[in-house]
PDB file of C-alpha atoms in Angstrom:
ATOM      1  CA  MET Y  27     -15.430 -14.031  -5.971  1.00 68.00           C
ATOM      2  CA  ASP Y  28     -17.864 -14.040  -8.442  1.00 77.00           C
ATOM      3  CA  THR Y  29     -17.477 -14.890 -12.031  1.00 82.00           C
ATOM      4  CA  PHE Y  30     -17.633 -11.603 -13.724  1.00 83.00           C
ATOM      5  CA  SER Y  31     -14.764 -10.581 -11.006  1.00 88.00           C
ATOM      6  CA  LEU Y  32     -12.911 -12.967 -11.255  1.00 90.00           C
ATOM      7  CA  ARG Y  33     -12.755 -12.630 -14.948  1.00 94.00           C
ATOM      8  CA  SER Y  34     -11.931  -8.994 -14.499  1.00 96.00           C
ATOM      9  CA  VAL Y  35      -8.835  -9.600 -12.410  1.00 96.00           C
ATOM     10  CA  SER Y  36      -7.479 -12.202 -14.255  1.00 97.00           C
ATOM     11  CA  THR Y  37      -7.886 -10.101 -17.340  1.00 97.00           C
ATOM     12  CA  VAL Y  38      -6.119  -6.680 -15.578  1.00 98.00           C
ATOM     13  CA  MET Y  39      -3.249  -9.352 -14.365  1.00 97.00           C
ATOM     14  CA  ALA Y  40      -2.749 -10.411 -17.630  1.00 98.00           C
ATOM     15  CA  ALA Y  41      -2.435  -7.140 -18.946  1.00 97.00           C
ATOM     16  CA  LEU Y  42       0.071  -6.240 -16.298  1.00 97.00           C
ATOM     17  CA  GLU Y  43       2.459  -8.665 -17.893  1.00 96.00           C
ATOM     18  CA  LEU Y  44       2.232  -6.711 -21.126  1.00 96.00           C
ATOM     19  CA  LEU Y  45       2.522  -3.177 -20.118  1.00 94.00           C
ATOM     20  CA  PRO Y  46       5.587  -1.035 -21.830  1.00 91.00           C
ATOM     21  CA  ALA Y  47       5.768   1.003 -18.782  1.00 86.00           C
ATOM     22  CA  GLU Y  48       4.259   2.058 -15.617  1.00 92.00           C
ATOM     23  CA  PRO Y  49       1.258   0.097 -13.774  1.00 95.00           C
ATOM     24  CA  SER Y  50      -0.375   3.309 -13.355  1.00 95.00           C
ATOM     25  CA  ASP Y  51      -0.894   3.430 -17.216  1.00 96.00           C
ATOM     26  CA  LEU Y  52      -3.300   0.532 -16.676  1.00 97.00           C
ATOM     27  CA  ALA Y  53      -4.681   2.531 -13.553  1.00 97.00           C
ATOM     28  CA  GLY Y  54      -5.658   4.972 -16.110  1.00 96.00           C
ATOM     29  CA  ILE Y  55      -7.744   2.983 -18.073  1.00 97.00           C
ATOM     30  CA  LEU Y  56      -9.541   1.414 -15.395  1.00 97.00           C
ATOM     31  CA  ARG Y  57     -10.491   4.684 -13.850  1.00 96.00           C
ATOM     32  CA  ASP Y  58     -11.993   5.364 -17.666  1.00 96.00           C
ATOM     33  CA  SER Y  59     -15.451   3.269 -17.678  1.00 95.00           C
ATOM     34  CA  ASP Y  60     -15.205   3.436 -21.693  1.00 96.00           C
ATOM     35  CA  GLN Y  61     -11.576   2.196 -21.582  1.00 97.00           C
ATOM     36  CA  ARG Y  62     -12.443   0.064 -18.980  1.00 96.00           C
ATOM     37  CA  SER Y  63     -15.033  -1.786 -20.589  1.00 96.00           C
ATOM     38  CA  MET Y  64     -12.881  -2.473 -23.739  1.00 97.00           C
ATOM     39  CA  LEU Y  65     -10.212  -3.575 -21.665  1.00 97.00           C
ATOM     40  CA  LEU Y  66     -12.420  -6.073 -19.515  1.00 96.00           C
ATOM     41  CA  ASN Y  67     -14.214  -7.325 -22.607  1.00 95.00           C
ATOM     42  CA  ARG Y  68     -10.792  -7.163 -24.883  1.00 94.00           C
ATOM     43  CA  VAL Y  69     -12.526  -5.562 -27.776  1.00 94.00           C
ATOM     44  CA  ALA Y  70     -11.325  -1.966 -28.511  1.00 89.00           C
ATOM     45  CA  GLY Y  71     -14.101   0.506 -30.036  1.00 87.00           C
ATOM     46  CA  PRO Y  72     -12.836   3.369 -32.199  1.00 90.00           C
ATOM     47  CA  HIS Y  73     -12.148   5.560 -28.853  1.00 92.00           C
ATOM     48  CA  GLY Y  74      -9.724   3.118 -27.593  1.00 94.00           C
ATOM     49  CA  SER Y  75      -6.358   4.632 -26.675  1.00 95.00           C
ATOM     50  CA  PRO Y  76      -3.400   3.430 -27.950  1.00 96.00           C
ATOM     51  CA  LEU Y  77      -2.597   1.462 -24.752  1.00 97.00           C
ATOM     52  CA  THR Y  78      -6.156  -0.067 -24.617  1.00 97.00           C
ATOM     53  CA  ARG Y  79      -6.372  -1.114 -28.206  1.00 96.00           C
ATOM     54  CA  TYR Y  80      -2.495  -2.497 -27.717  1.00 97.00           C
ATOM     55  CA  LEU Y  81      -3.749  -4.476 -24.678  1.00 97.00           C
ATOM     56  CA  CYS Y  82      -6.840  -5.850 -26.265  1.00 96.00           C
ATOM     57  CA  GLU Y  83      -4.779  -7.305 -29.571  1.00 96.00           C
ATOM     58  CA  ASN Y  84      -2.340  -8.695 -27.432  1.00 97.00           C
ATOM     59  CA  ILE Y  85      -3.721 -10.258 -24.210  1.00 97.00           C
ATOM     60  CA  ALA Y  86      -3.318 -14.012 -24.705  1.00 96.00           C
ATOM     61  CA  PRO Y  87      -6.412 -15.877 -23.535  1.00 96.00           C
ATOM     62  CA  GLU Y  88      -4.753 -18.217 -21.797  1.00 97.00           C
ATOM     63  CA  ARG Y  89      -2.945 -16.218 -19.644  1.00 97.00           C
ATOM     64  CA  VAL Y  90      -6.369 -15.067 -18.491  1.00 97.00           C
ATOM     65  CA  ASP Y  91      -7.395 -18.681 -18.280  1.00 96.00           C
ATOM     66  CA  ALA Y  92      -4.160 -19.099 -16.288  1.00 97.00           C
ATOM     67  CA  TRP Y  93      -4.925 -16.412 -13.994  1.00 97.00           C
ATOM     68  CA  TRP Y  94      -8.205 -17.271 -13.615  1.00 95.00           C
ATOM     69  CA  LYS Y  95      -7.440 -20.739 -12.141  1.00 94.00           C
ATOM     70  CA  GLU Y  96      -4.836 -19.328  -9.646  1.00 94.00           C
ATOM     71  CA  LEU Y  97      -7.023 -16.898  -8.423  1.00 94.00           C
ATOM     72  CA  GLU Y  98     -10.128 -19.078  -7.984  1.00 92.00           C
ATOM     73  CA  THR Y  99      -7.823 -21.125  -5.938  1.00 91.00           C
ATOM     74  CA  LEU Y 100      -6.267 -18.299  -3.965  1.00 90.00           C
ATOM     75  CA  CYS Y 101      -9.424 -17.346  -2.987  1.00 85.00           C
ATOM     76  CA  GLU Y 102     -11.063 -20.866  -2.411  1.00 82.00           C
ATOM     77  CA  ARG Y 103      -7.904 -21.418   0.064  1.00 79.00           C
ATOM     78  CA  LYS Y 104      -7.247 -18.222   1.632  1.00 79.00           C
ATOM     79  CA  ALA Y 105      -9.734 -15.563   2.765  1.00 84.00           C
ATOM     80  CA  VAL Y 106      -8.323 -13.059  -0.206  1.00 92.00           C
ATOM     81  CA  ARG Y 107     -10.256 -10.154  -1.843  1.00 92.00           C
ATOM     82  CA  THR Y 108      -9.069  -8.285  -4.925  1.00 94.00           C
ATOM     83  CA  THR Y 109     -10.181  -4.865  -5.831  1.00 94.00           C
ATOM     84  CA  LEU Y 110      -9.756  -2.862  -9.209  1.00 97.00           C
ATOM     85  CA  VAL Y 111      -8.791   0.399  -8.688  1.00 97.00           C
ATOM     86  CA  GLY Y 112     -11.969   2.595 -10.029  1.00 95.00           C
ATOM     87  CA  THR Y 113     -14.609   0.294  -8.356  1.00 94.00           C
ATOM     88  CA  SER Y 114     -16.369   1.431  -5.142  1.00 92.00           C
ATOM     89  CA  ALA Y 115     -14.581  -1.218  -2.608  1.00 92.00           C
ATOM     90  CA  TYR Y 116     -11.022   0.470  -3.291  1.00 95.00           C
ATOM     91  CA  PRO Y 117      -9.364   2.191  -0.766  1.00 95.00           C
ATOM     92  CA  GLN Y 118     -10.699   5.793  -0.920  1.00 94.00           C
ATOM     93  CA  ARG Y 119      -7.572   7.592   0.051  1.00 95.00           C
ATOM     94  CA  LEU Y 120      -5.496   5.406  -2.260  1.00 97.00           C
ATOM     95  CA  ALA Y 121      -7.749   5.944  -5.189  1.00 96.00           C
ATOM     96  CA  GLU Y 122      -6.759   9.756  -4.914  1.00 95.00           C
ATOM     97  CA  CYS Y 123      -3.527   9.092  -5.675  1.00 96.00           C
ATOM     98  CA  TRP Y 124      -2.412   9.282  -9.244  1.00 93.00           C
ATOM     99  CA  ASP Y 125      -0.532   6.512  -9.211  1.00 94.00           C
ATOM    100  CA  ALA Y 126      -2.737   4.098  -7.438  1.00 97.00           C
ATOM    101  CA  PRO Y 127      -1.667   0.540  -8.037  1.00 97.00           C
ATOM    102  CA  PRO Y 128      -4.643  -1.097 -10.896  1.00 97.00           C
ATOM    103  CA  VAL Y 129      -5.512  -3.870  -8.499  1.00 97.00           C
ATOM    104  CA  LEU Y 130      -5.230  -4.693  -4.897  1.00 97.00           C
ATOM    105  CA  PHE Y 131      -4.980  -8.030  -2.956  1.00 96.00           C
ATOM    106  CA  THR Y 132      -6.597  -8.066   0.240  1.00 96.00           C
ATOM    107  CA  SER Y 133      -6.884 -10.073   3.415  1.00 95.00           C
ATOM    108  CA  GLY Y 134      -9.343  -8.957   6.476  1.00 94.00           C
ATOM    109  CA  SER Y 135     -10.895  -5.391   6.712  1.00 92.00           C
ATOM    110  CA  ALA Y 136      -9.823  -2.089   7.504  1.00 87.00           C
ATOM    111  CA  ALA Y 137     -11.801   0.596   9.603  1.00 86.00           C
ATOM    112  CA  GLU Y 138     -13.308   3.925   8.810  1.00 88.00           C
ATOM    113  CA  GLY Y 139     -12.013   7.125  10.327  1.00 92.00           C
ATOM    114  CA  ALA Y 140      -8.391   8.397  10.543  1.00 96.00           C
ATOM    115  CA  HIS Y 141      -5.615   6.312   9.331  1.00 97.00           C
ATOM    116  CA  VAL Y 142      -1.770   7.119   9.807  1.00 98.00           C
ATOM    117  CA  ALA Y 143       1.196   5.757   8.718  1.00 98.00           C
ATOM    118  CA  ILE Y 144       3.922   5.126  11.285  1.00 98.00           C
ATOM    119  CA  VAL Y 145       7.332   4.115   9.481  1.00 96.00           C
ATOM    120  CA  GLY Y 146      10.899   3.641  10.105  1.00 93.00           C
ATOM    121  CA  SER Y 147      13.887   1.655   9.933  1.00 90.00           C
ATOM    122  CA  ARG Y 148      14.869  -1.892  10.745  1.00 86.00           C
ATOM    123  CA  ALA Y 149      17.380  -1.125  12.868  1.00 86.00           C
ATOM    124  CA  ALA Y 150      16.116   1.716  14.790  1.00 89.00           C
ATOM    125  CA  SER Y 151      17.679   2.440  18.671  1.00 94.00           C
ATOM    126  CA  PRO Y 152      15.474   0.429  21.446  1.00 95.00           C
ATOM    127  CA  ASP Y 153      13.760   3.404  22.718  1.00 96.00           C
ATOM    128  CA  ILE Y 154      12.560   5.023  19.324  1.00 96.00           C
ATOM    129  CA  VAL Y 155      10.911   1.346  18.732  1.00 97.00           C
ATOM    130  CA  GLU Y 156       9.159   1.846  22.055  1.00 97.00           C
ATOM    131  CA  ASP Y 157       8.395   5.155  21.023  1.00 97.00           C
ATOM    132  CA  ALA Y 158       6.663   3.698  17.905  1.00 97.00           C
ATOM    133  CA  ARG Y 159       4.615   1.032  20.161  1.00 98.00           C
ATOM    134  CA  THR Y 160       3.854   3.670  22.780  1.00 98.00           C
ATOM    135  CA  LEU Y 161       2.294   5.875  19.538  1.00 98.00           C
ATOM    136  CA  ALA Y 162       0.493   3.250  18.057  1.00 98.00           C
ATOM    137  CA  ALA Y 163      -0.924   1.790  21.160  1.00 98.00           C
ATOM    138  CA  ASP Y 164      -2.316   5.183  22.200  1.00 97.00           C
ATOM    139  CA  LEU Y 165      -3.528   6.502  18.605  1.00 97.00           C
ATOM    140  CA  ALA Y 166      -5.457   2.825  18.138  1.00 97.00           C
ATOM    141  CA  SER Y 167      -6.756   2.906  21.504  1.00 96.00           C
ATOM    142  CA  VAL Y 168      -9.326   5.833  20.228  1.00 95.00           C
ATOM    143  CA  GLY Y 169     -10.162   4.478  16.437  1.00 95.00           C
ATOM    144  CA  VAL Y 170      -7.051   5.654  14.439  1.00 97.00           C
ATOM    145  CA  THR Y 171      -6.052   2.796  11.895  1.00 97.00           C
ATOM    146  CA  ILE Y 172      -2.507   2.315  12.091  1.00 98.00           C
ATOM    147  CA  VAL Y 173      -0.823   1.634   8.701  1.00 98.00           C
ATOM    148  CA  SER Y 174       2.659   0.143   8.280  1.00 98.00           C
ATOM    149  CA  GLY Y 175       4.927  -1.905   6.195  1.00 96.00           C
ATOM    150  CA  LEU Y 176       5.223  -5.284   7.797  1.00 97.00           C
ATOM    151  CA  ALA Y 177       9.026  -4.675   7.903  1.00 95.00           C
ATOM    152  CA  ALA Y 178      11.284  -5.757  11.378  1.00 95.00           C
ATOM    153  CA  GLY Y 179      11.641  -2.886  13.605  1.00 95.00           C
ATOM    154  CA  ILE Y 180       9.684   0.278  13.936  1.00 97.00           C
ATOM    155  CA  ASP Y 181       7.002  -1.342  11.275  1.00 97.00           C
ATOM    156  CA  THR Y 182       6.508  -4.495  13.412  1.00 97.00           C
ATOM    157  CA  ALA Y 183       6.435  -2.230  16.536  1.00 97.00           C
ATOM    158  CA  ALA Y 184       3.527   0.001  15.058  1.00 98.00           C
ATOM    159  CA  HIS Y 185       1.228  -3.072  14.430  1.00 98.00           C
ATOM    160  CA  ASP Y 186       2.266  -4.595  17.548  1.00 97.00           C
ATOM    161  CA  GLY Y 187       1.141  -1.473  19.566  1.00 98.00           C
ATOM    162  CA  ALA Y 188      -1.874  -1.018  17.856  1.00 98.00           C
ATOM    163  CA  LEU Y 189      -2.868  -4.623  18.417  1.00 97.00           C
ATOM    164  CA  ALA Y 190      -2.074  -3.817  21.794  1.00 97.00           C
ATOM    165  CA  GLY Y 191      -4.240  -1.050  21.860  1.00 96.00           C
ATOM    166  CA  HIS Y 192      -7.068  -2.974  20.829  1.00 96.00           C
ATOM    167  CA  GLY Y 193      -7.463  -0.977  17.618  1.00 96.00           C
ATOM    168  CA  THR Y 194      -7.018  -1.800  13.852  1.00 97.00           C
ATOM    169  CA  THR Y 195      -4.093  -1.863  11.926  1.00 98.00           C
ATOM    170  CA  VAL Y 196      -3.309  -1.821   7.744  1.00 98.00           C
ATOM    171  CA  ALA Y 197       0.176  -3.929   7.035  1.00 98.00           C
ATOM    172  CA  VAL Y 198       1.297  -2.954   3.071  1.00 98.00           C
ATOM    173  CA  MET Y 199       3.496  -5.789   2.171  1.00 98.00           C
ATOM    174  CA  GLY Y 200       6.348  -4.855  -0.345  1.00 96.00           C
ATOM    175  CA  THR Y 201       5.697  -8.970  -1.645  1.00 97.00           C
ATOM    176  CA  GLY Y 202       2.862 -11.199  -2.879  1.00 97.00           C
ATOM    177  CA  ILE Y 203       0.177 -11.743   0.007  1.00 95.00           C
ATOM    178  CA  GLU Y 204       1.146 -15.102   0.253  1.00 94.00           C
ATOM    179  CA  THR Y 205       4.703 -14.283   0.919  1.00 94.00           C
ATOM    180  CA  VAL Y 206       5.107 -12.843   4.196  1.00 95.00           C
ATOM    181  CA  TYR Y 207       8.588 -10.890   5.022  1.00 95.00           C
ATOM    182  CA  PRO Y 208      10.374 -10.888   7.136  1.00 95.00           C
ATOM    183  CA  GLU Y 209       9.292 -14.797   7.770  1.00 95.00           C
ATOM    184  CA  GLN Y 210       9.465 -14.195  11.440  1.00 96.00           C
ATOM    185  CA  ASN Y 211       6.741 -11.641  10.892  1.00 97.00           C
ATOM    186  CA  THR Y 212       4.077 -14.815   9.591  1.00 96.00           C
ATOM    187  CA  GLU Y 213       2.486 -14.818  13.095  1.00 97.00           C
ATOM    188  CA  LEU Y 214       1.943 -11.001  13.452  1.00 97.00           C
ATOM    189  CA  ALA Y 215       0.703 -10.852   9.823  1.00 97.00           C
ATOM    190  CA  GLU Y 216      -2.167 -13.332  10.892  1.00 95.00           C
ATOM    191  CA  ARG Y 217      -3.092 -11.580  13.720  1.00 96.00           C
ATOM    192  CA  ILE Y 218      -3.445  -8.574  11.659  1.00 97.00           C
ATOM    193  CA  VAL Y 219      -6.172  -9.936   9.584  1.00 96.00           C
ATOM    194  CA  GLU Y 220      -8.377 -10.968  12.701  1.00 93.00           C
ATOM    195  CA  SER Y 221      -8.318  -7.254  13.523  1.00 90.00           C
ATOM    196  CA  GLY Y 222      -7.225  -5.408  10.560  1.00 96.00           C
ATOM    197  CA  MET Y 223      -5.972  -5.832   7.048  1.00 97.00           C
ATOM    198  CA  LEU Y 224      -2.829  -7.144   4.823  1.00 97.00           C
ATOM    199  CA  VAL Y 225      -2.668  -5.351   1.420  1.00 98.00           C
ATOM    200  CA  SER Y 226      -0.174  -6.345  -1.666  1.00 98.00           C
ATOM    201  CA  GLN Y 227      -0.269  -4.891  -5.182  1.00 97.00           C
ATOM    202  CA  PHE Y 228       1.869  -7.627  -6.370  1.00 97.00           C
ATOM    203  CA  ALA Y 229       0.925 -10.799  -7.572  1.00 96.00           C
ATOM    204  CA  PRO Y 230       0.140 -13.266  -4.915  1.00 95.00           C
ATOM    205  CA  ARG Y 231       3.482 -15.423  -4.879  1.00 94.00           C
ATOM    206  CA  ALA Y 232       5.719 -12.333  -5.752  1.00 96.00           C
ATOM    207  CA  PRO Y 233       9.012 -12.169  -3.921  1.00 96.00           C
ATOM    208  CA  ARG Y 234      10.653  -8.767  -2.916  1.00 94.00           C
ATOM    209  CA  THR Y 235      12.787  -7.331  -5.070  1.00 92.00           C
ATOM    210  CA  SER Y 236      14.834  -4.182  -5.056  1.00 83.00           C
ATOM    211  CA  THR Y 237      11.931  -1.823  -5.767  1.00 92.00           C
ATOM    212  CA  THR Y 238       8.875  -4.000  -4.366  1.00 94.00           C
ATOM    213  CA  PHE Y 239       9.584  -1.768  -1.419  1.00 92.00           C
ATOM    214  CA  LEU Y 240       9.602   1.829  -2.765  1.00 91.00           C
ATOM    215  CA  LYS Y 241       6.320   0.482  -4.325  1.00 94.00           C
ATOM    216  CA  ARG Y 242       4.867  -0.665  -1.208  1.00 95.00           C
ATOM    217  CA  ASN Y 243       6.012   2.966   0.311  1.00 94.00           C
ATOM    218  CA  CYS Y 244       3.524   4.600  -2.151  1.00 95.00           C
ATOM    219  CA  VAL Y 245       0.854   2.816  -1.064  1.00 97.00           C
ATOM    220  CA  ILE Y 246       1.145   3.425   2.761  1.00 97.00           C
ATOM    221  CA  ALA Y 247       1.335   7.301   2.220  1.00 97.00           C
ATOM    222  CA  GLY Y 248      -1.605   6.611   0.044  1.00 97.00           C
ATOM    223  CA  MET Y 249      -3.632   5.155   2.402  1.00 97.00           C
ATOM    224  CA  SER Y 250      -3.094   7.708   5.185  1.00 97.00           C
ATOM    225  CA  ASP Y 251      -4.397  10.694   6.213  1.00 97.00           C
ATOM    226  CA  VAL Y 252      -1.083  11.615   8.277  1.00 97.00           C
ATOM    227  CA  SER Y 253       2.573  10.195   7.953  1.00 97.00           C
ATOM    228  CA  VAL Y 254       4.876   9.748  10.911  1.00 97.00           C
ATOM    229  CA  ILE Y 255       8.575   9.148  10.197  1.00 96.00           C
ATOM    230  CA  MET Y 256       9.972   7.661  13.205  1.00 96.00           C
ATOM    231  CA  ASP Y 257      13.937   7.637  12.215  1.00 94.00           C
ATOM    232  CA  GLY Y 258      15.716   7.609   8.716  1.00 86.00           C
ATOM    233  CA  ARG Y 259      18.546   8.652   6.914  1.00 83.00           C
ATOM    234  CA  THR Y 260      18.813  10.739   3.803  1.00 77.00           C
ATOM    235  CA  ARG Y 261      18.348   7.766   1.061  1.00 77.00           C
ATOM    236  CA  SER Y 262      16.366   5.572   3.410  1.00 81.00           C
ATOM    237  CA  GLY Y 263      12.832   4.330   2.671  1.00 79.00           C
ATOM    238  CA  SER Y 264      11.472   6.345   5.681  1.00 86.00           C
ATOM    239  CA  ARG Y 265      12.036   9.471   3.376  1.00 88.00           C
ATOM    240  CA  HIS Y 266      11.005   8.138   0.556  1.00 91.00           C
ATOM    241  CA  GLU Y 267       7.497   7.205   2.019  1.00 93.00           C
ATOM    242  CA  LEU Y 268       7.382  10.838   3.534  1.00 94.00           C
ATOM    243  CA  GLU Y 269       8.103  12.527   0.575  1.00 95.00           C
ATOM    244  CA  GLN Y 270       5.480  10.649  -1.273  1.00 95.00           C
ATOM    245  CA  ALA Y 271       2.968  11.648   1.629  1.00 96.00           C
ATOM    246  CA  ILE Y 272       4.038  15.074   0.449  1.00 96.00           C
ATOM    247  CA  ASN Y 273       3.403  14.475  -2.924  1.00 96.00           C
ATOM    248  CA  TYR Y 274      -0.111  13.641  -2.369  1.00 97.00           C
ATOM    249  CA  GLY Y 275      -0.939  16.248  -0.422  1.00 96.00           C
ATOM    250  CA  ARG Y 276      -0.840  14.656   2.965  1.00 97.00           C
ATOM    251  CA  THR Y 277       0.344  15.963   6.547  1.00 97.00           C
ATOM    252  CA  ALA Y 278       4.218  14.993   7.304  1.00 97.00           C
ATOM    253  CA  LEU Y 279       5.306  14.492  10.648  1.00 98.00           C
ATOM    254  CA  MET Y 280       9.050  13.840  11.544  1.00 97.00           C
ATOM    255  CA  TRP Y 281      10.097  12.264  15.306  1.00 97.00           C
ATOM    256  CA  ALA Y 282      11.871  14.723  16.604  1.00 97.00           C
ATOM    257  CA  PRO Y 283      14.004  12.397  19.085  1.00 96.00           C
ATOM    258  CA  ALA Y 284      15.402  10.838  16.224  1.00 96.00           C
ATOM    259  CA  LEU Y 285      15.485  12.912  13.599  1.00 96.00           C
ATOM    260  CA  ALA Y 286      15.551  16.888  14.498  1.00 95.00           C
ATOM    261  CA  GLN Y 287      19.628  16.675  13.773  1.00 93.00           C
ATOM    262  CA  GLU Y 288      19.283  15.267  10.507  1.00 94.00           C
ATOM    263  CA  ASP Y 289      20.258  17.602   7.730  1.00 95.00           C
ATOM    264  CA  TRP Y 290      17.407  16.566   5.121  1.00 95.00           C
ATOM    265  CA  ALA Y 291      14.687  16.560   7.993  1.00 95.00           C
ATOM    266  CA  LYS Y 292      15.906  19.974   9.471  1.00 96.00           C
ATOM    267  CA  ASP Y 293      15.684  21.017   5.506  1.00 96.00           C
ATOM    268  CA  PHE Y 294      12.246  19.946   4.872  1.00 96.00           C
ATOM    269  CA  SER Y 295      10.900  21.754   8.100  1.00 97.00           C
ATOM    270  CA  ASP Y 296      12.156  24.969   7.182  1.00 97.00           C
ATOM    271  CA  ARG Y 297      10.771  24.438   3.884  1.00 97.00           C
ATOM    272  CA  GLY Y 298       7.374  23.650   5.662  1.00 97.00           C
ATOM    273  CA  LEU Y 299       6.995  20.349   4.130  1.00 97.00           C
ATOM    274  CA  ALA Y 300       6.770  18.434   7.622  1.00 97.00           C
ATOM    275  CA  THR Y 301       6.591  18.920  11.110  1.00 97.00           C
ATOM    276  CA  PHE Y 302       8.859  18.046  13.774  1.00 98.00           C
ATOM    277  CA  VAL Y 303       6.386  16.306  16.464  1.00 97.00           C
ATOM    278  CA  SER Y 304       8.035  14.722  19.839  1.00 97.00           C
ATOM    279  CA  SER Y 305       4.438  13.551  21.815  1.00 96.00           C
ATOM    280  CA  VAL Y 306       1.396  11.575  21.302  1.00 95.00           C
ATOM    281  CA  ALA Y 307      -0.592  15.107  21.735  1.00 96.00           C
ATOM    282  CA  GLU Y 308       1.022  16.843  19.013  1.00 96.00           C
ATOM    283  CA  VAL Y 309       0.001  14.094  16.419  1.00 96.00           C
ATOM    284  CA  ARG Y 310      -3.485  13.598  17.773  1.00 95.00           C
ATOM    285  CA  ARG Y 311      -3.707  17.490  17.484  1.00 94.00           C
ATOM    286  CA  ALA Y 312      -2.436  16.892  13.435  1.00 94.00           C
ATOM    287  CA  LEU Y 313      -5.423  14.664  13.275  1.00 93.00           C
ATOM    288  CA  THR Y 314      -8.021  17.494  14.155  1.00 88.00           C
ATOM    289  CA  GLY Y 315     -10.763  17.581  11.637  1.00 78.00           C
ATOM    290  CA  ILE Y 316      -9.995  14.273  10.079  1.00 77.00           C
ATOM    291  CA  GLY Y 317     -12.094  10.987  10.167  1.00 63.00           C
TER     292      GLY Y 317
END
């Protein structure tokens, strides 16, 4: 990472420590070229927004320096890149989302073309887990990038299937990029980096919390053209991811063998928010014209 980029990301990480509300507020500053310039130079002009002025006045230089040292060490020790929203390197699909994270940490690289999210429960039945693996392998074999969350169960099957199909997969983490969870997926994460990408919106060594996986779901949905939910109950993270996909105007699909009898899924179908599918062919048809 060059000196300017390192200083910019270090400033943004220090700014995140001061935010009074959501990270999307900071993303809004970074998307505006004038506000962005003021923030990164830490000099608010007369047209600086109240938040820009607040951050410029309160970012401690020693916190920027501390982040500089941590990020410099991280990038030297591991092949990790950082990307700010509002730059050409930021994932285009995610950049279109109003609540896109201000900064991403990535390792590896993603392919062009269609992206499909395949997510579901950590405790899915063996049949549904196998369905997820088969679906991912089939789509990956024809150049579709599979996006999932590196969790146990359906997520692991989706990533494994994509790799078995000699394709590309993106793992969106609910932890910092140096903290693989669950730990047993460390080897899987290493394989993903070889032909795909790890993504995290959190500080590099951040642990999981009760809300990080919900925030991760937003990135999974935002990075995908289509989301396929393999299973999930009313209050599940799978349903949350699907709702985010719908909010972003993306195609939302529900795996009928597991969800056809779920009241919430039937309601989504009845209202035209999401569509039941039960075959690879149906998912492929949903991709027509994408990528």
